[in-house]
Amino acid sequence: MKTVYITRRENFNAAHKLWQENWSDEKNLEVFGKCSNHNWHGHNFTIYVTVKGIPNPETGFVINLKELSEIIKRDVIEPLDHKNLNLDVPFLKGILASTENVVIKIWEQIVDPIAKAGGELCKIKLVETENNFVEYFGGKEPF
Amino acid sequence: MKTVYITRRENFNAAHKLWQENWSDEKNLEVFGKCSNHNWHGHNFTIYVTVKGIPNPETGFVINLKELSEIIKRDVIEPLDHKNLNLDVPFLKGILASTENVVIKIWEQIVDPIAKAGGELCKIKLVETENNFVEYFGGKEPF
Amino acid sequence: MKTVYITRRENFNAAHKLWQENWSDEKNLEVFGKCSNHNWHGHNFTIYVTVKGIPNPETGFVINLKELSEIIKRDVIEPLDHKNLNLDVPFLKGILASTENVVIKIWEQIVDPIAKAGGELCKIKLVETENNFVEYFGGKEPF
Amino acid sequence: MKTVYITRRENFNAAHKLWQENWSDEKNLEVFGKCSNHNWHGHNFTIYVTVKGIPNPETGFVINLKELSEIIKRDVIEPLDHKNLNLDVPFLKGILASTENVVIKIWEQIVDPIAKAGGELCKIKLVETENNFVEYFGGKEPF
Amino acid sequence: MKTVYITRRENFNAAHKLWQENWSDEKNLEVFGKCSNHNWHGHNFTIYVTVKGIPNPETGFVINLKELSEIIKRDVIEPLDHKNLNLDVPFLKGILASTENVVIKIWEQIVDPIAKAGGELCKIKLVETENNFVEYFGGKEPF
Amino acid sequence: MKTVYITRRENFNAAHKLWQENWSDEKNLEVFGKCSNHNWHGHNFTIYVTVKGIPNPETGFVINLKELSEIIKRDVIEPLDHKNLNLDVPFLKGILASTENVVIKIWEQIVDPIAKAGGELCKIKLVETENNFVEYFGGKEPF
C-alpha cells in the first residue's frame, strides 16, 4: 500500500492581536507583550495543507492539486486574506487569535470538503514568521 | 578607491491599510482593492539597509554592523514593529501608508544617524511580500 | 524628486533546450552540455519586473501593482507558463532559448504596455535556478 | 537508543507532462489542465532523502553524507537531471509522470543501495514548485 | 484532545571540525574529507525547536514563545554562537562534533527547562547547510 | 546594444575571526564583539558573481556558465571552502578577514581569468548570514 503525502502551499496577509478580553490591559501586556498592541499588527501567513492517499492508477494523483487549491482558496484564503483575524472572520469569532487556535479552526473548515473531494487531510502547517510556526494533525500526536 | 557596499537586514511585523481619506469607500475599494479593508491587514516586512564606503584599514569595516543594526532597531524597528502603520507611528502621520511612501519616510529617519556613525546610506529595500518590494536610493536613479 | 523602484514577482514553469540548429549534435553537446538534451529539460522560472517612478500623491503608488501584475500575467506568464520555450511561444520563434535571449524578448513584450499604464520599466531579473539568473536593464549598463 | 534522522538535499531540472495515453486529448486537458501541454513543460525539482540510525560511536555519523550524496547522484540525479521524465528515464517507463509516482519509483532505486551503505531510508520529499511537494515513507503512514 | 505542535527558530554561527582523536591524520582525512581540515571550518547553524501541547484556554498558547525563545537563547545560542564547537562548549567536551552528536547534546540541555516551563519538547531540527540537516525526537522513531 | 548581466552562485563554508593583531584583547573585544572569539567561529558563505556582456549571436550566452562556474570553483571555492580564512588562504594572508576585505581580494583573483574567458566581471555579492552581505563593483560606485 503505497501511501503518498502531498502538500499545497497558499498565502494570506492578515492583521490580528493577542488579547484576552477577560484581562486588564496590564495583564494582556505582561502575557502577550508587543503582540497585544491595541491597534493591531500583522503578518504574511503561509499555510501548507497535507493530504495523504494512494495515487490513483489512472491519474497518478493522491488528489487533484487544482481541486485542493480551490478548496483552500475558498475556505481559508478568501475569508482570511487581507482581513483582521479578530474582527472579520466568522469562523474565528470568540476565539483568541493565537496561531495555535487559528490552525485548529482552519482544520475544521477544510477537513470535510477535502474528504468530499476524495482526500484525507492529515496535517496543516501555519507559518506566522520565519521564526515561528505551528503544525496540527487533527489532534493526533505522531511524535 | 575600493568602495564596498554593506547591507543589514531587519524585520518588523505591522498592520496597515491603503486608504485615501479624501475618497469615498467605493473609490478606495476600486483603487486599493482588498488592501483597503476597513479593519486592516498586515505583513511581515523585511528591510535591507545598504551603506557604502571604503573599508577602514584598521577594522576592515565600512561601518560597524553592530552600530548600523542599533540605528535601524532604534529608529525603524522600535517605532514600526507590532504597530499599525496608519495609526501608531509619529513619522508616518498624515501619509498614505503605501510601501513606496513608507520607504521614503524610513530613509529620512536614518540617513543622518548613519552619517553621524561615519557611513553613507545609499539604498533601502523594503519587502512587503515574497511577490513585491520597493527600493529607494534617496531619490537618485541609478538605473 | 523622490524616485522609488517597485518590483513584482511572478513564476512560470517551462521546458526548453539549448540547441543551435546550424551545428552538429556533437558541437551542441560540446557547447551546451546536458542543456542540449534532445528531449528537453525544464525549470521553474521566476521573473522580477521593476518599474520606477515618483509615488502618486493621491495613491502613494509608482504603479498600481494589480495593473502591473495583470500585464505580466497576460504578456509573459500566459504565453510561457507550462509551455516549451523552443516550440510554443510566438515571440521566441527563431531565437536560441538561452535565459539571456529570453529576458530580452520579455522586455520587448512588456515595455510598451507598462508605459501605457503610466510606468517606466527599468529592470527585469529572470531566475532559472537557485544558482543562476540574468538581469536586463533594456540594454543600459548601470554598473 | 538515540536514533537520529539525517537528510541530504539534491536538485535536478527536468521536463515532463501529465498525460494518460488511454484518454482523449480533451479528457487529458480536463483532468491535467496546463500540465498536459503536448510539447512538455518543466521544473527545478528538489529532493530531500532522509536516513535514520544511531550515530556511530567512532565517527558520529548515522551515514557518511558523502556516500549518501554519491548514491543519490548516481541513482537519481544522473538519470533524471536535464532529462524528460516521460521519455528518457528507464525506471520511469510506462509510468504516468506525476510527482507522486516519481517519488515512489525513486524510493525503489535507492532503498537497497542505502541499506548496503549501512543506512535505513525512511523518507523522501520531492519538491516540484514552491507551492507543492510530496513526501513518501516507503508506504508507511506516520501521520 | 487538540494537540498542537509549535516551533521556534534560532541561529548560531560556529566553527568546528570532524576529527577522531584516536585516528591518524590519514584516516581522519579519508573518513571526514575536507571536514577534517586542521584549522577548522564553520557554518551558519539554524535550530528549530518543537514543543507540543494543548493550547491553554486563556492564552491560546501551547507555550509562551517568548519563554521558549529565552530558554533556547540561554541554553543553546549563548554557549554555541560565535564559538568553536570542539573547544569552547562545556556540554560538548569529549564529543566528536558531528551534527548528529550535537543535536543529541542540545536536546539534553533544553528538555528539562522546557518541561519546567510547562512544555513538552518533541523534536529538534538542526540545519548545517542548505544541503544537510538532522532531526532528533529524543530517540523516538516516528517514521 | 543589448547588454545582459548574468550571475552564478556558489557556496563555501569557512572559519574566521575578526582580530586586529596590533590591538589588545580588550580593544579587539570592544570593536569586534563576539566575532573576535579567540578559537574562531564560522559561516556558510554564499557568493554571487555577475558578468556582463552582449549575448553571442550563435550561443545566446554572455559567458558559458560552465566556464564561469569552473573559474569560481578553482579560484575561490577550492582555496576557501572548509578552510580558515585567517590561516589557510594564501591570497588573504596579512588581511583582516572582514567580509569587506575578503570580497575585494576575491575580485582580484577572478577578474583576469573571467576576462580571458571573454567576460567582464562587474559585481560580486558575498553573503555571510541571512542578515548581512557585502557587494563590490571593482571599486565603482553605481549608486
JSON list of N, CA, C and O in Angstrom, two decimals, chain A residues 93-118:
[
{"chain": "A", "resi": 93, "resn": "LYS", "atom": "N", "xyz": [-14.74, 33.89, 15.27]},
{"chain": "A", "resi": 93, "resn": "LYS", "atom": "CA", "xyz": [-15.44, 34.72, 16.27]},
{"chain": "A", "resi": 93, "resn": "LYS", "atom": "C", "xyz": [-15.37, 34.08, 17.66]},
{"chain": "A", "resi": 93, "resn": "LYS", "atom": "O", "xyz": [-15.63, 32.89, 17.82]},
{"chain": "A", "resi": 94, "resn": "GLY", "atom": "N", "xyz": [-15.01, 34.90, 18.65]},
{"chain": "A", "resi": 94, "resn": "GLY", "atom": "CA", "xyz": [-14.98, 34.41, 20.03]},
{"chain": "A", "resi": 94, "resn": "GLY", "atom": "C", "xyz": [-13.72, 33.64, 20.38]},
{"chain": "A", "resi": 94, "resn": "GLY", "atom": "O", "xyz": [-13.58, 33.14, 21.50]},
{"chain": "A", "resi": 95, "resn": "ILE", "atom": "N", "xyz": [-12.80, 33.54, 19.43]},
{"chain": "A", "resi": 95, "resn": "ILE", "atom": "CA", "xyz": [-11.56, 32.78, 19.62]},
{"chain": "A", "resi": 95, "resn": "ILE", "atom": "C", "xyz": [-10.41, 33.75, 19.84]},
{"chain": "A", "resi": 95, "resn": "ILE", "atom": "O", "xyz": [-10.29, 34.72, 19.09]},
{"chain": "A", "resi": 96, "resn": "LEU", "atom": "N", "xyz": [-9.56, 33.50, 20.81]},
{"chain": "A", "resi": 96, "resn": "LEU", "atom": "CA", "xyz": [-8.32, 34.26, 20.93]},
{"chain": "A", "resi": 96, "resn": "LEU", "atom": "C", "xyz": [-7.45, 33.88, 19.74]},
{"chain": "A", "resi": 96, "resn": "LEU", "atom": "O", "xyz": [-7.14, 32.71, 19.51]},
{"chain": "A", "resi": 97, "resn": "ALA", "atom": "N", "xyz": [-7.03, 34.89, 18.95]},
{"chain": "A", "resi": 97, "resn": "ALA", "atom": "CA", "xyz": [-6.44, 34.63, 17.63]},
{"chain": "A", "resi": 97, "resn": "ALA", "atom": "C", "xyz": [-4.96, 34.27, 17.69]},
{"chain": "A", "resi": 97, "resn": "ALA", "atom": "O", "xyz": [-4.14, 34.82, 16.95]},
{"chain": "A", "resi": 98, "resn": "SER", "atom": "N", "xyz": [-4.61, 33.31, 18.54]},
{"chain": "A", "resi": 98, "resn": "SER", "atom": "CA", "xyz": [-3.25, 32.77, 18.52]},
{"chain": "A", "resi": 98, "resn": "SER", "atom": "C", "xyz": [-3.11, 31.85, 17.32]},
{"chain": "A", "resi": 98, "resn": "SER", "atom": "O", "xyz": [-4.10, 31.31, 16.81]},
{"chain": "A", "resi": 99, "resn": "THR", "atom": "N", "xyz": [-1.88, 31.67, 16.85]},
{"chain": "A", "resi": 99, "resn": "THR", "atom": "CA", "xyz": [-1.65, 30.78, 15.70]},
{"chain": "A", "resi": 99, "resn": "THR", "atom": "C", "xyz": [-2.15, 29.37, 16.00]},
{"chain": "A", "resi": 99, "resn": "THR", "atom": "O", "xyz": [-2.71, 28.70, 15.13]},
{"chain": "A", "resi": 100, "resn": "GLU", "atom": "N", "xyz": [-1.97, 28.94, 17.24]},
{"chain": "A", "resi": 100, "resn": "GLU", "atom": "CA", "xyz": [-2.45, 27.61, 17.63]},
{"chain": "A", "resi": 100, "resn": "GLU", "atom": "C", "xyz": [-3.96, 27.48, 17.43]},
{"chain": "A", "resi": 100, "resn": "GLU", "atom": "O", "xyz": [-4.45, 26.50, 16.86]},
{"chain": "A", "resi": 101, "resn": "ASN", "atom": "N", "xyz": [-4.70, 28.47, 17.93]},
{"chain": "A", "resi": 101, "resn": "ASN", "atom": "CA", "xyz": [-6.16, 28.40, 17.80]},
{"chain": "A", "resi": 101, "resn": "ASN", "atom": "C", "xyz": [-6.61, 28.54, 16.35]},
{"chain": "A", "resi": 101, "resn": "ASN", "atom": "O", "xyz": [-7.56, 27.88, 15.92]},
{"chain": "A", "resi": 102, "resn": "VAL", "atom": "N", "xyz": [-5.91, 29.38, 15.60]},
{"chain": "A", "resi": 102, "resn": "VAL", "atom": "CA", "xyz": [-6.30, 29.58, 14.20]},
{"chain": "A", "resi": 102, "resn": "VAL", "atom": "C", "xyz": [-6.12, 28.29, 13.40]},
{"chain": "A", "resi": 102, "resn": "VAL", "atom": "O", "xyz": [-6.98, 27.93, 12.58]},
{"chain": "A", "resi": 103, "resn": "VAL", "atom": "N", "xyz": [-5.01, 27.58, 13.62]},
{"chain": "A", "resi": 103, "resn": "VAL", "atom": "CA", "xyz": [-4.77, 26.36, 12.83]},
{"chain": "A", "resi": 103, "resn": "VAL", "atom": "C", "xyz": [-5.84, 25.30, 13.11]},
{"chain": "A", "resi": 103, "resn": "VAL", "atom": "O", "xyz": [-6.26, 24.57, 12.20]},
{"chain": "A", "resi": 104, "resn": "ILE", "atom": "N", "xyz": [-6.30, 25.22, 14.36]},
{"chain": "A", "resi": 104, "resn": "ILE", "atom": "CA", "xyz": [-7.36, 24.26, 14.70]},
{"chain": "A", "resi": 104, "resn": "ILE", "atom": "C", "xyz": [-8.65, 24.61, 13.95]},
{"chain": "A", "resi": 104, "resn": "ILE", "atom": "O", "xyz": [-9.33, 23.74, 13.40]},
{"chain": "A", "resi": 105, "resn": "LYS", "atom": "N", "xyz": [-8.97, 25.90, 13.93]},
{"chain": "A", "resi": 105, "resn": "LYS", "atom": "CA", "xyz": [-10.21, 26.33, 13.27]},
{"chain": "A", "resi": 105, "resn": "LYS", "atom": "C", "xyz": [-10.12, 26.15, 11.75]},
{"chain": "A", "resi": 105, "resn": "LYS", "atom": "O", "xyz": [-11.13, 25.83, 11.10]},
{"chain": "A", "resi": 106, "resn": "ILE", "atom": "N", "xyz": [-8.95, 26.37, 11.19]},
{"chain": "A", "resi": 106, "resn": "ILE", "atom": "CA", "xyz": [-8.78, 26.14, 9.75]},
{"chain": "A", "resi": 106, "resn": "ILE", "atom": "C", "xyz": [-9.01, 24.67, 9.42]},
{"chain": "A", "resi": 106, "resn": "ILE", "atom": "O", "xyz": [-9.67, 24.33, 8.43]},
{"chain": "A", "resi": 107, "resn": "TRP", "atom": "N", "xyz": [-8.47, 23.77, 10.24]},
{"chain": "A", "resi": 107, "resn": "TRP", "atom": "CA", "xyz": [-8.68, 22.34, 10.05]},
{"chain": "A", "resi": 107, "resn": "TRP", "atom": "C", "xyz": [-10.17, 22.03, 9.94]},
{"chain": "A", "resi": 107, "resn": "TRP", "atom": "O", "xyz": [-10.61, 21.33, 9.02]},
{"chain": "A", "resi": 108, "resn": "GLU", "atom": "N", "xyz": [-10.96, 22.59, 10.87]},
{"chain": "A", "resi": 108, "resn": "GLU", "atom": "CA", "xyz": [-12.40, 22.31, 10.89]},
{"chain": "A", "resi": 108, "resn": "GLU", "atom": "C", "xyz": [-13.09, 22.79, 9.62]},
{"chain": "A", "resi": 108, "resn": "GLU", "atom": "O", "xyz": [-14.10, 22.23, 9.21]},
{"chain": "A", "resi": 109, "resn": "GLN", "atom": "N", "xyz": [-12.55, 23.84, 9.00]},
{"chain": "A", "resi": 109, "resn": "GLN", "atom": "CA", "xyz": [-13.15, 24.37, 7.78]},
{"chain": "A", "resi": 109, "resn": "GLN", "atom": "C", "xyz": [-12.93, 23.47, 6.57]},
{"chain": "A", "resi": 109, "resn": "GLN", "atom": "O", "xyz": [-13.76, 23.42, 5.67]},
{"chain": "A", "resi": 110, "resn": "ILE", "atom": "N", "xyz": [-11.78, 22.79, 6.52]},
{"chain": "A", "resi": 110, "resn": "ILE", "atom": "CA", "xyz": [-11.43, 22.12, 5.26]},
{"chain": "A", "resi": 110, "resn": "ILE", "atom": "C", "xyz": [-11.41, 20.60, 5.34]},
{"chain": "A", "resi": 110, "resn": "ILE", "atom": "O", "xyz": [-11.31, 19.94, 4.31]},
{"chain": "A", "resi": 111, "resn": "VAL", "atom": "N", "xyz": [-11.53, 20.01, 6.54]},
{"chain": "A", "resi": 111, "resn": "VAL", "atom": "CA", "xyz": [-11.42, 18.55, 6.62]},
{"chain": "A", "resi": 111, "resn": "VAL", "atom": "C", "xyz": [-12.55, 17.87, 5.84]},
{"chain": "A", "resi": 111, "resn": "VAL", "atom": "O", "xyz": [-12.30, 16.89, 5.11]},
{"chain": "A", "resi": 112, "resn": "ASP", "atom": "N", "xyz": [-13.77, 18.39, 5.95]},
{"chain": "A", "resi": 112, "resn": "ASP", "atom": "CA", "xyz": [-14.88, 17.75, 5.24]},
{"chain": "A", "resi": 112, "resn": "ASP", "atom": "C", "xyz": [-14.85, 18.02, 3.73]},
{"chain": "A", "resi": 112, "resn": "ASP", "atom": "O", "xyz": [-14.99, 17.08, 2.94]},
{"chain": "A", "resi": 113, "resn": "PRO", "atom": "N", "xyz": [-14.63, 19.27, 3.30]},
{"chain": "A", "resi": 113, "resn": "PRO", "atom": "CA", "xyz": [-14.53, 19.49, 1.85]},
{"chain": "A", "resi": 113, "resn": "PRO", "atom": "C", "xyz": [-13.43, 18.64, 1.19]},
{"chain": "A", "resi": 113, "resn": "PRO", "atom": "O", "xyz": [-13.63, 18.15, 0.07]},
{"chain": "A", "resi": 114, "resn": "ILE", "atom": "N", "xyz": [-12.34, 18.44, 1.89]},
{"chain": "A", "resi": 114, "resn": "ILE", "atom": "CA", "xyz": [-11.27, 17.61, 1.31]},
{"chain": "A", "resi": 114, "resn": "ILE", "atom": "C", "xyz": [-11.71, 16.15, 1.25]},
{"chain": "A", "resi": 114, "resn": "ILE", "atom": "O", "xyz": [-11.44, 15.44, 0.28]},
{"chain": "A", "resi": 115, "resn": "ALA", "atom": "N", "xyz": [-12.40, 15.70, 2.29]},
{"chain": "A", "resi": 115, "resn": "ALA", "atom": "CA", "xyz": [-12.90, 14.32, 2.27]},
{"chain": "A", "resi": 115, "resn": "ALA", "atom": "C", "xyz": [-13.88, 14.12, 1.11]},
{"chain": "A", "resi": 115, "resn": "ALA", "atom": "O", "xyz": [-13.84, 13.10, 0.41]},
{"chain": "A", "resi": 116, "resn": "LYS", "atom": "N", "xyz": [-14.75, 15.11, 0.89]},
{"chain": "A", "resi": 116, "resn": "LYS", "atom": "CA", "xyz": [-15.70, 15.02, -0.23]},
{"chain": "A", "resi": 116, "resn": "LYS", "atom": "C", "xyz": [-14.99, 14.96, -1.57]},
{"chain": "A", "resi": 116, "resn": "LYS", "atom": "O", "xyz": [-15.49, 14.37, -2.53]},
{"chain": "A", "resi": 117, "resn": "ALA", "atom": "N", "xyz": [-13.80, 15.60, -1.63]},
{"chain": "A", "resi": 117, "resn": "ALA", "atom": "CA", "xyz": [-13.02, 15.56, -2.87]},
{"chain": "A", "resi": 117, "resn": "ALA", "atom": "C", "xyz": [-12.18, 14.29, -2.97]},
{"chain": "A", "resi": 117, "resn": "ALA", "atom": "O", "xyz": [-11.38, 14.14, -3.89]},
{"chain": "A", "resi": 118, "resn": "GLY", "atom": "N", "xyz": [-12.35, 13.38, -2.00]},
{"chain": "A", "resi": 118, "resn": "GLY", "atom": "CA", "xyz": [-11.68, 12.09, -2.07]},
{"chain": "A", "resi": 118, "resn": "GLY", "atom": "C", "xyz": [-10.32, 12.04, -1.38]},
{"chain": "A", "resi": 118, "resn": "GLY", "atom": "O", "xyz": [-9.58, 11.06, -1.52]}
]
